[in-house]
Tab-separated table of C-alpha atoms and ligand atoms in Angstrom:
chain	number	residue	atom	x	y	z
A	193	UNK	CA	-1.127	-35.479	24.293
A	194	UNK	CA	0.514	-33.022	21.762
A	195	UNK	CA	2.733	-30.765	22.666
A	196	UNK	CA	2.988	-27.261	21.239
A	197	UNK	CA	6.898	-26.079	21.658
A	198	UNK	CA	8.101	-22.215	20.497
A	199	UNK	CA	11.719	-21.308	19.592
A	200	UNK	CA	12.754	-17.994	20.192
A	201	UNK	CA	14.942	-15.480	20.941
A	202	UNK	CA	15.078	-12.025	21.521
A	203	UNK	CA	17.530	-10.845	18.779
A	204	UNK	CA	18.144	-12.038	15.019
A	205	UNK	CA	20.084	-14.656	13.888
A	206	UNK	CA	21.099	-16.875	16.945
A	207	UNK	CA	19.589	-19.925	14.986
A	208	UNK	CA	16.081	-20.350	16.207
A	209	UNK	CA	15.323	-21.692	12.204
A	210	UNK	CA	18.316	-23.756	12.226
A	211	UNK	CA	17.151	-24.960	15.752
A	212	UNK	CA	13.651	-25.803	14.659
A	213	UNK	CA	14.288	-27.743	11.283
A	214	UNK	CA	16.652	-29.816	13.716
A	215	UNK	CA	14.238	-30.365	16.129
A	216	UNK	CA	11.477	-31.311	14.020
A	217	UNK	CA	13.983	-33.881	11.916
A	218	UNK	CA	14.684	-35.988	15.714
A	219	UNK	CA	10.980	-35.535	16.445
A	220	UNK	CA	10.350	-36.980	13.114
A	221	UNK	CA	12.840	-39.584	13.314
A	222	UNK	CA	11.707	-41.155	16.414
A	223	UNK	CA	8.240	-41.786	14.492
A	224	UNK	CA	6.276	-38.483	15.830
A	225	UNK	CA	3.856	-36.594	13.417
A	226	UNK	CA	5.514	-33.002	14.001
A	227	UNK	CA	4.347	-29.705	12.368
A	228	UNK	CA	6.295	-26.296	11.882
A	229	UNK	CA	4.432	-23.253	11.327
A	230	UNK	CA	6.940	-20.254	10.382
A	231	UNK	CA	5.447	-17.523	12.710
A	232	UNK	CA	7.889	-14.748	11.345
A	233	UNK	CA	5.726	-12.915	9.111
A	234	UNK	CA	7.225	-10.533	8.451
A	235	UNK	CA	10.883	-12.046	7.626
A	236	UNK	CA	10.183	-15.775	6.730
A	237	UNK	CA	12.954	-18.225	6.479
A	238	UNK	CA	12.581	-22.097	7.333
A	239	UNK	CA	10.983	-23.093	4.234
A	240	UNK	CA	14.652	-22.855	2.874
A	241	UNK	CA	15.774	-25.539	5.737
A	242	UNK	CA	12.918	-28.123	4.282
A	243	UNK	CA	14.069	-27.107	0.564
A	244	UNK	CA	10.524	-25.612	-0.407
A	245	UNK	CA	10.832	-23.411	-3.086
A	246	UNK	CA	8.144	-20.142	-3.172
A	247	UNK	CA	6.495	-21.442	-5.941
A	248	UNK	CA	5.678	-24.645	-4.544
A	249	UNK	CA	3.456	-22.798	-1.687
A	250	UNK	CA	-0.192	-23.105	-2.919
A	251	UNK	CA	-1.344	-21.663	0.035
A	252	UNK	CA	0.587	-19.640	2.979
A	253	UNK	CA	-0.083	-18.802	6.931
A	254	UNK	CA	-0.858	-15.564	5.487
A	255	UNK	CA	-3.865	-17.115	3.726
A	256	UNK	CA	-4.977	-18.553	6.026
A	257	UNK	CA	-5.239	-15.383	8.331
A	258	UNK	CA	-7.069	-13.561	5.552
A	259	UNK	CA	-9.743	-16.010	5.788
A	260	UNK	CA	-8.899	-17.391	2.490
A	261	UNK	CA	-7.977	-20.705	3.031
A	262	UNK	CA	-8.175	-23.882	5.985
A	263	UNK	CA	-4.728	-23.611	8.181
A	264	UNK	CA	-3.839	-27.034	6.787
A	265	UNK	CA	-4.513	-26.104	3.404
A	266	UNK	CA	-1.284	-24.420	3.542
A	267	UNK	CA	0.946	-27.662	4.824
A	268	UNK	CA	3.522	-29.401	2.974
A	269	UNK	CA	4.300	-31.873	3.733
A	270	UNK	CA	8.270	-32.065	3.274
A	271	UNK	CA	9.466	-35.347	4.820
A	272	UNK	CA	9.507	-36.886	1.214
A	273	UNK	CA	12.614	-34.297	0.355
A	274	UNK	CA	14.732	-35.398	3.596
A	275	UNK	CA	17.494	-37.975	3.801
A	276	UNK	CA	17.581	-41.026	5.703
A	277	UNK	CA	14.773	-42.859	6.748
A	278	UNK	CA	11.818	-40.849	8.427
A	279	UNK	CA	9.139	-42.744	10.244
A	280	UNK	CA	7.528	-40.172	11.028
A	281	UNK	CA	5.975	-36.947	9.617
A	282	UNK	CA	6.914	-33.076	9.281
A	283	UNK	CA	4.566	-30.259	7.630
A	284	UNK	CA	5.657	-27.318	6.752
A	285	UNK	CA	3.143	-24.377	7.015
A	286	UNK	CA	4.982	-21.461	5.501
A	287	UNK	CA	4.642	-17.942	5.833
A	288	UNK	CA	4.215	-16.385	2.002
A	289	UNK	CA	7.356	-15.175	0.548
A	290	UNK	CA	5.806	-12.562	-1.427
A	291	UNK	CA	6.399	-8.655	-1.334
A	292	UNK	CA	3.023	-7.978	-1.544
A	293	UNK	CA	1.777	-10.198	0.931
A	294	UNK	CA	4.410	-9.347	3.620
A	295	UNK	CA	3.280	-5.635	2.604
A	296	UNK	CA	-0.382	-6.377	2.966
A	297	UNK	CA	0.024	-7.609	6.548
A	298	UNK	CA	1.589	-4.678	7.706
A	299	UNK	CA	-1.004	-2.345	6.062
A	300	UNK	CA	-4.033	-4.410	6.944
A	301	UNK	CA	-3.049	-6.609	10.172
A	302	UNK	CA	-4.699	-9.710	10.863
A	303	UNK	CA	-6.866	-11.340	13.817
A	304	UNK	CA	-4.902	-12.548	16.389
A	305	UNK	CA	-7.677	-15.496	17.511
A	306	UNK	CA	-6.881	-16.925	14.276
A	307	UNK	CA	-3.463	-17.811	14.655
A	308	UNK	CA	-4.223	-19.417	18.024
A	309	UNK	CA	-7.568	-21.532	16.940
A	310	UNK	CA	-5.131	-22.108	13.610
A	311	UNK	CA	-2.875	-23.855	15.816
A	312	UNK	CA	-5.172	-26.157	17.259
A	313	UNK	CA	-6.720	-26.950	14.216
A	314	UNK	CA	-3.624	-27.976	12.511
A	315	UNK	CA	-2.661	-30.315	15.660
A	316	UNK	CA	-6.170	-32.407	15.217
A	317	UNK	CA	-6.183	-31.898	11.558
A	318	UNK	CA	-2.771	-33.628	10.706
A	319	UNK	CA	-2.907	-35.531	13.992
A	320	UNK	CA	0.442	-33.892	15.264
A	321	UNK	CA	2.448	-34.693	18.158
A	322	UNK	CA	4.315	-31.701	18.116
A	323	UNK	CA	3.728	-28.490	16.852
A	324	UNK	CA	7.132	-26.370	16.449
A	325	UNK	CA	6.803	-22.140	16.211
A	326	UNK	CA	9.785	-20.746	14.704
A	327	UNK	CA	9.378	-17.226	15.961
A	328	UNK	CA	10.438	-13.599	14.640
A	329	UNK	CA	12.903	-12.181	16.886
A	330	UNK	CA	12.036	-9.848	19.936
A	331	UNK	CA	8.817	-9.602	21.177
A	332	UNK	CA	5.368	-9.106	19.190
A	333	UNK	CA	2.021	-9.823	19.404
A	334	UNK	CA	2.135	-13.124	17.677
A	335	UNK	CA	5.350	-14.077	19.535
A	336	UNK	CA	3.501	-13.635	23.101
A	337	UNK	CA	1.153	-15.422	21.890
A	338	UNK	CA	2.936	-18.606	20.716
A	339	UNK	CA	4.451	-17.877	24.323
A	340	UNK	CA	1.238	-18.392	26.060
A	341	UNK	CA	-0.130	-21.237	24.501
A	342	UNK	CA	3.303	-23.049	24.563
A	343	UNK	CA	4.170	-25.969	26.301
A	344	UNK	CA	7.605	-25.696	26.082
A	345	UNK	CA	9.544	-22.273	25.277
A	346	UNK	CA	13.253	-23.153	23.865
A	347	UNK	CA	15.152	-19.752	23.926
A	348	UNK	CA	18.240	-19.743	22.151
A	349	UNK	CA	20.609	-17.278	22.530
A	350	UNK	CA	24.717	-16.601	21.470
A	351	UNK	CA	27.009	-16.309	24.314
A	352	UNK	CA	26.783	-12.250	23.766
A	353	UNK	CA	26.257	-9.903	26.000
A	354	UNK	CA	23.531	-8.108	23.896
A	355	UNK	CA	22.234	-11.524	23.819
A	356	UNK	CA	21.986	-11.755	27.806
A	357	UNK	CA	20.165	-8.972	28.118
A	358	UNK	CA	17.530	-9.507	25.619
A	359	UNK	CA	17.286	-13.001	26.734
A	360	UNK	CA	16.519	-11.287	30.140
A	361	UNK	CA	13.411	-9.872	28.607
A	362	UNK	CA	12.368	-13.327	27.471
A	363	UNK	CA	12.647	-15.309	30.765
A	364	UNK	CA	10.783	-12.540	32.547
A	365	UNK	CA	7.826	-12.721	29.850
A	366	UNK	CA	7.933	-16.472	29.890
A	367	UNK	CA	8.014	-16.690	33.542
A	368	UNK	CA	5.160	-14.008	34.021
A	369	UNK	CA	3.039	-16.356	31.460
A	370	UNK	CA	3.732	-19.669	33.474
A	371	UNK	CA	5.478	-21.240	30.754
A	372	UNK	CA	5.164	-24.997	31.824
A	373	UNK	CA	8.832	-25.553	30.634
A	374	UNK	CA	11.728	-23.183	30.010
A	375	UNK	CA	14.694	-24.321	28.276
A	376	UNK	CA	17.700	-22.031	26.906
A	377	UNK	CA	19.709	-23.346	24.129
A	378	UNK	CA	23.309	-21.435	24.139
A	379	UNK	CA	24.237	-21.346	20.419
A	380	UNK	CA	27.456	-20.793	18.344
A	381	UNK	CA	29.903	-20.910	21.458
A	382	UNK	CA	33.019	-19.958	19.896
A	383	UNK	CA	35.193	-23.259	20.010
A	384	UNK	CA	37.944	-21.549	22.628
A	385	UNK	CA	35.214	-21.080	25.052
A	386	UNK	CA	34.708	-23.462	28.201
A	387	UNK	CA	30.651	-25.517	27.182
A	388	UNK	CA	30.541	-26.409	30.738
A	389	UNK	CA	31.762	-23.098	32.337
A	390	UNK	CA	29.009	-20.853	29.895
A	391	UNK	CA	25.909	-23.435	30.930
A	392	UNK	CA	27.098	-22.252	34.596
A	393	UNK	CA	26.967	-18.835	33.528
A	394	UNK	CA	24.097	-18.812	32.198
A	395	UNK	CA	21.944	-20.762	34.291
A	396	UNK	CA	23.205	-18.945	37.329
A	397	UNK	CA	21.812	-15.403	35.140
A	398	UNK	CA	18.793	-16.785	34.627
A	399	UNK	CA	17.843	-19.337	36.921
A	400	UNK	CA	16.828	-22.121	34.436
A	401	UNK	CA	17.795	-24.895	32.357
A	402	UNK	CA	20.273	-24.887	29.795
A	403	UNK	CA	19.480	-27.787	27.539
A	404	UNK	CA	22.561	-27.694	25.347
A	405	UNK	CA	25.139	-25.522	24.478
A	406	UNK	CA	26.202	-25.780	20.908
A	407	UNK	CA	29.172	-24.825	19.587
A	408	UNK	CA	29.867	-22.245	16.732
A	409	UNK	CA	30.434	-24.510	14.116
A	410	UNK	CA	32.238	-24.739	9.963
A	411	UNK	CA	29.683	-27.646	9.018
A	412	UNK	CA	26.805	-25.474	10.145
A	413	UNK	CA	28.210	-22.705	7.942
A	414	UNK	CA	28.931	-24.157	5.081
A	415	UNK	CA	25.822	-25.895	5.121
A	416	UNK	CA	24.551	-22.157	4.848
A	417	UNK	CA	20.749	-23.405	5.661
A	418	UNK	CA	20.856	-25.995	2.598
A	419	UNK	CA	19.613	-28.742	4.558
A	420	UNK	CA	19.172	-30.305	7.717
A	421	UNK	CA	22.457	-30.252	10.033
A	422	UNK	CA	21.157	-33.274	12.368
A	423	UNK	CA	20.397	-35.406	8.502
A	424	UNK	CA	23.216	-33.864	6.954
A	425	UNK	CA	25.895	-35.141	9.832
A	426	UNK	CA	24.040	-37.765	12.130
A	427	UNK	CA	27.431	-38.690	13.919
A	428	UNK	CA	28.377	-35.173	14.322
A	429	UNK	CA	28.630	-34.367	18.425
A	430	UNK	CA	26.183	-31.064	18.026
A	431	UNK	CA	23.554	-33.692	16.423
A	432	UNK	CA	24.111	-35.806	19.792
A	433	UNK	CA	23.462	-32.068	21.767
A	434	UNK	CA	20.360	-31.448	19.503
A	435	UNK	CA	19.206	-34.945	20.171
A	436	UNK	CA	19.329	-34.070	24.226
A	437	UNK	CA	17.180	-31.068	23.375
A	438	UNK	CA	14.921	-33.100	21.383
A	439	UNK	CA	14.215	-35.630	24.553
A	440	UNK	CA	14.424	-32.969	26.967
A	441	UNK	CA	11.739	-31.058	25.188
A	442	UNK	CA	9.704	-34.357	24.422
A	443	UNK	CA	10.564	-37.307	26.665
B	226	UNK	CA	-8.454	-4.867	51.206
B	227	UNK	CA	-9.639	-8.823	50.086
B	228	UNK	CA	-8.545	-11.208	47.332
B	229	UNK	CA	-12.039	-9.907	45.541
B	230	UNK	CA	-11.997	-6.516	46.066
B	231	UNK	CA	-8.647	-6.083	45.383
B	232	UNK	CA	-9.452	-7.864	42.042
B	233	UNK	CA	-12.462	-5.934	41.100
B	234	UNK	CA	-10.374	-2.815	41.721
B	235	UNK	CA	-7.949	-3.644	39.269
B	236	UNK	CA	-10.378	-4.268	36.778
B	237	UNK	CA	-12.231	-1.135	37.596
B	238	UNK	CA	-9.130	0.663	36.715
B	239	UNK	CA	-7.984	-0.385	33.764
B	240	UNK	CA	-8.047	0.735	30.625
B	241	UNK	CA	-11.128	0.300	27.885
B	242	UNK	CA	-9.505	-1.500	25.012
B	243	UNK	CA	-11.253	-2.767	21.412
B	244	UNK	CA	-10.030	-6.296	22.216
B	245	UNK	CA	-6.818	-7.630	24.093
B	246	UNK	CA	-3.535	-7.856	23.441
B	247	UNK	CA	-1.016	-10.387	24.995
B	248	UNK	CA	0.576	-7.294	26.032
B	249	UNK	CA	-2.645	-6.073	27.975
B	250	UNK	CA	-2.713	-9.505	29.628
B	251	UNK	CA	0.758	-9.493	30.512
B	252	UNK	CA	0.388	-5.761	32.053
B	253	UNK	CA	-2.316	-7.645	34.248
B	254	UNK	CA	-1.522	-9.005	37.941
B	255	UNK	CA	-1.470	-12.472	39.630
B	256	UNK	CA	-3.991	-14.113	39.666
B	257	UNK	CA	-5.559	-12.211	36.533
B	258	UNK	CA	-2.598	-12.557	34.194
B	259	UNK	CA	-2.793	-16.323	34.919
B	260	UNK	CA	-6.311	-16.543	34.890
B	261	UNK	CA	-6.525	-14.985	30.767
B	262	UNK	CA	-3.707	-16.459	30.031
B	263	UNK	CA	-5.364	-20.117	30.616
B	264	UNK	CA	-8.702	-18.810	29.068
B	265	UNK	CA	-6.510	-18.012	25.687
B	266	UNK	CA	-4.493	-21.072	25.783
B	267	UNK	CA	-7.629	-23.768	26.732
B	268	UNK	CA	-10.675	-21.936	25.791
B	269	UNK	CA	-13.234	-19.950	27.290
B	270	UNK	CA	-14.424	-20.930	30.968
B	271	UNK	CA	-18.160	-20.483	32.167
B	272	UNK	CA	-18.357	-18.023	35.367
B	273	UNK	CA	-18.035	-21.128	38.044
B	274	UNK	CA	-14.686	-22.194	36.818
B	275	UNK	CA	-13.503	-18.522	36.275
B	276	UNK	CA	-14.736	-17.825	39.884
B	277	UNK	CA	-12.156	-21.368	40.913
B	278	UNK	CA	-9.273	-19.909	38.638
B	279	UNK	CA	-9.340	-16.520	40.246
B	280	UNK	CA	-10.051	-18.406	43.908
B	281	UNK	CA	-12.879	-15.827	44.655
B	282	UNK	CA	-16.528	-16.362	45.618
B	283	UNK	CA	-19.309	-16.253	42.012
B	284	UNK	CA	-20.704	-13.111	43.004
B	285	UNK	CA	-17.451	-11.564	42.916
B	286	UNK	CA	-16.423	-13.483	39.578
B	287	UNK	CA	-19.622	-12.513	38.003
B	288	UNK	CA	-18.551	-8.611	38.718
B	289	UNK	CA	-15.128	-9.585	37.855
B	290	UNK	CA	-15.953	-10.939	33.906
B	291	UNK	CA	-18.977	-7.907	33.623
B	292	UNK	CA	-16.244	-5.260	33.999
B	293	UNK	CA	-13.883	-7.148	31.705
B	294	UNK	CA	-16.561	-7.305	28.947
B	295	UNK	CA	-17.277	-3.547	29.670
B	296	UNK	CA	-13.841	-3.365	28.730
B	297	UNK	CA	-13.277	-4.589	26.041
B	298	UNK	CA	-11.433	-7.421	27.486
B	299	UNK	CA	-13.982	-11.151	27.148
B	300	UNK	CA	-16.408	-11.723	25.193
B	301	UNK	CA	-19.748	-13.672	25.805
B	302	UNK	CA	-19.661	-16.873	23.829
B	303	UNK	CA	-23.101	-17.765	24.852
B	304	UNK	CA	-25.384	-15.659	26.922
B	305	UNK	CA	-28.109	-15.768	29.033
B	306	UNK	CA	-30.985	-16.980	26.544
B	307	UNK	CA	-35.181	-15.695	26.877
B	308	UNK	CA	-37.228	-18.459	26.044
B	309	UNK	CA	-39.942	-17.109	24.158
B	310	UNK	CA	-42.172	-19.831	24.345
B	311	UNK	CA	-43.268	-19.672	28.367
B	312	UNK	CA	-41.632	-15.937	28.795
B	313	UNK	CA	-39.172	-17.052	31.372
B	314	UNK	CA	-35.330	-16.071	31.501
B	315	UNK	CA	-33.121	-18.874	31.181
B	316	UNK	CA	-30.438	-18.715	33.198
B	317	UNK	CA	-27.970	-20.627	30.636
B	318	UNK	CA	-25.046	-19.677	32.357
B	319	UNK	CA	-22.695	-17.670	30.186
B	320	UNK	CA	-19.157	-18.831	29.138
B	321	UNK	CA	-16.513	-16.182	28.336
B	322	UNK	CA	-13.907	-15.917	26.458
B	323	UNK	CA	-10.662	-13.537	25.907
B	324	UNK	CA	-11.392	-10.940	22.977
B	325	UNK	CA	-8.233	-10.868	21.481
B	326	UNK	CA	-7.379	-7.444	19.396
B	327	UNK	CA	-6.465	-8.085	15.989
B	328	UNK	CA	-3.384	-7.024	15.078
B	329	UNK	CA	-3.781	-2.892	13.496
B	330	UNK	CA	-2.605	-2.586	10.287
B	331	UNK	CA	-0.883	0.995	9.443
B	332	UNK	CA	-0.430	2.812	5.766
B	333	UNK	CA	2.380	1.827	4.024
B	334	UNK	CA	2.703	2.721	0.093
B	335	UNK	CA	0.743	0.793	-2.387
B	336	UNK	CA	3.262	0.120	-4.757
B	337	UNK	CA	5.344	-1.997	-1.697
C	69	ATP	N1	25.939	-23.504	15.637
C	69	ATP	C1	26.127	-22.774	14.548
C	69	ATP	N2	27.351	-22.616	14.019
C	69	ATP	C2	27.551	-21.875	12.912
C	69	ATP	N3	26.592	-21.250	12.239
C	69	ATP	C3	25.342	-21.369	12.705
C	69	ATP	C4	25.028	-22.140	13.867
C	69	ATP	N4	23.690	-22.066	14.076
C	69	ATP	C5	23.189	-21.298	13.086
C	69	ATP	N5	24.167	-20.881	12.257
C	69	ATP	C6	24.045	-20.005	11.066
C	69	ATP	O1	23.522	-18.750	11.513
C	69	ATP	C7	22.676	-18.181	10.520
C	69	ATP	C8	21.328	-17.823	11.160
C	69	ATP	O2	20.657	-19.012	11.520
C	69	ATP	P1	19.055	-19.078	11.585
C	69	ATP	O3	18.483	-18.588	10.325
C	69	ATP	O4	18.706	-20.428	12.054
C	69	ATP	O5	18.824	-18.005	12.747
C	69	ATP	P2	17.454	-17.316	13.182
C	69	ATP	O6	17.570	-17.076	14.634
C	69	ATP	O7	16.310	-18.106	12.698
C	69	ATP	O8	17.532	-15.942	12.388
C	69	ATP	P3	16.344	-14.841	12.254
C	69	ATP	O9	16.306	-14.133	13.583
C	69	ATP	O10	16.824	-13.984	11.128
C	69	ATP	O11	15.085	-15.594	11.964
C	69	ATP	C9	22.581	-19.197	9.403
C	69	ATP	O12	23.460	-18.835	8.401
C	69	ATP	C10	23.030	-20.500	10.059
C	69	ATP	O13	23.630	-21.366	9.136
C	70	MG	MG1	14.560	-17.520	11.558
């Protein structure tokens, strides 16, 4: 059975891209067939991660969702561009990069259905295991949606208080929608922080999981969303964190 | 008040919509929410199983999914059929499904 998994959070840049790619390289490692489909129409990012240039995108979500195009006519598949040995598979389905598309969804929308029958498509299409939904931040319409349908929500959030509250928003939405499992990924801890005493913290706030709690860190940084942390540094200890994520999301 | 009635109320009462949002079905209660929520992620569900997901009797469910399609909220995938070759009404039962909205766009400049 495939599993469909979203990463969110309710504010910008707590690493929900950076989360994903990372995700998706384990899955991929361990043999799976894994799909990412860059939800965040309106500010797309994680085709950077996979090292897709615009150009390269034949087709985008956005295509699809104008009716121009199948949903996996707009895959790429990127595991040829990672390093190390992949056994598995990852396709990207980007969301277009262009001004004038971003600006066409605003002024003319899209259907909603489509994004969720686009989803299942592209599982049965490409024969996926795991479908990954790197989300725009907050709550929209196509963010509840990838919250409904989800298997497995992973929120990820900094150790903020901003980020508490909003993240307050998220459990409450996810818990009113049944998510089957709920899983909150603490992200850029500063190093002087106690791991163990902020995954109390914050599973006492919000009565669930933490599944890792990652530390702020230089390699991350410098890697400035060049490539694939987890590839990039597979004895590094936050690869050994995002591998506990990676089983705890699929066993 | 009963599970059914109470249901029927709430549907009585809300608002017409052109199609749902996923904040309409979140604004729903248990076991509603729950209830669209499953039709949207697994497909649409024929009146008997809607009438098991909502645990109320099929007269009730029938009500139930007519005064969601009055609002605006399901959709009829396949409805009752007239078989025009001995006159009769077929009772195929009908299977609904969740009528999502799509997503408004709003004027922005052309040159954007
Ligand atoms: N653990 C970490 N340590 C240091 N920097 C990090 C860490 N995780 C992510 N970053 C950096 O934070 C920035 C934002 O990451 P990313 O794009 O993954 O966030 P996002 O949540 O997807 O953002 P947005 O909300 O804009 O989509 C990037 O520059 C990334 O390199
Ligand atoms: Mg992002």
């Amino acid at each position: 059975m495939s599993k469909i998994v979203s990463i969110h959070s309710f504010r910008g840049g707590t690493g929900k891209s950076n989360t994903t790619a990372n995700l998706a390289a384990l899955l991929a490692a361990r043999g799976l067939r894994v799909g990412v489909v860059d939800t965040d129409i309106m500010s797309p990012g994680i085709h950077v991660l996979f090292g897709v240039d615009e150009s390269e995108m034949v087709h985008s979500l956005n295509d699809y969702l104008w009716g121009e195009c199948n949903v996996e006519d707009a895959a790429i598949d990127v595991t040829p561009r990672l390093t190390g040995s992949i056994p598995g598979k990852i396709y990207l389905i980007p969301s277009s990069m262009k001004t004038g598309d971003i600006a066409r969804v605003l002024r003319e929308g899209y259907d909603v259905g489509l994004l969720n029958d686009g989803y299942q498509r592209l599982i049965q299409k490409l024969s996926l295991d795991a479908l990954l939904i790197d989300t725009h931040p907050g709550l929209n319409e196509e963010t509840l949606l990838s919250i409904a349908i989800s298997d497995v929500l992973a929120i990820v959030m900094r150790p903020d208080s901003q980020d508490y509250q909003g993240t307050a928003v998220t459990v409450e939405v996810a818990r009113k929608l049944d998510v089957p499992l709920l899983l909150l990924i603490v992200n850029k801890t500063p190093q002087v922080f106690d791991s163990q005493m902020v995954k109390q913290r914050v599973e006492k706030t919000f009565g669930c999981e933490v599944a890792a709690v990652l530390p702020h860190s230089d390699e991350m940084m410098t890697l400035a969303s060049e490539g694939i942390f987890v590839l990039r540094y597979p004895d590094h200890p936050m690869t050994g964190m995002l591998k506990q994520v990676a089983q705890r999301a699929l066993p | 008040m009963n599970r059914s009635q109470l249901i029927i109320q709430e549907v009585s009462r809300c608002p017409a919509v052109d199609g749902a949002t996923m904040a309409d079905i979140l604004a729903f209660s248990e076991p509603l929410r729950l209830t669209l929520k499953h039709m949207v992620r697994n497909g649409p569900l024929p009146v008997d199983q809607f009438a098991e997901h909502l645990e109320v009797d099929l007269d009730a469910a029938r009500i139930i999914a007519q005064r969601l399609l009055e609002n605006g909220y399901l959709e009829k995938v396949y409805a009752d059929q007239i078989d025009e070759t001995n006159e009769t009404v077929q009772a195929y039962s009908p299977i609904y499904r969740v009528a999502l909205a799509p997503l408004r766009g709003r004027p922005i400049p052309d040159d954007l």
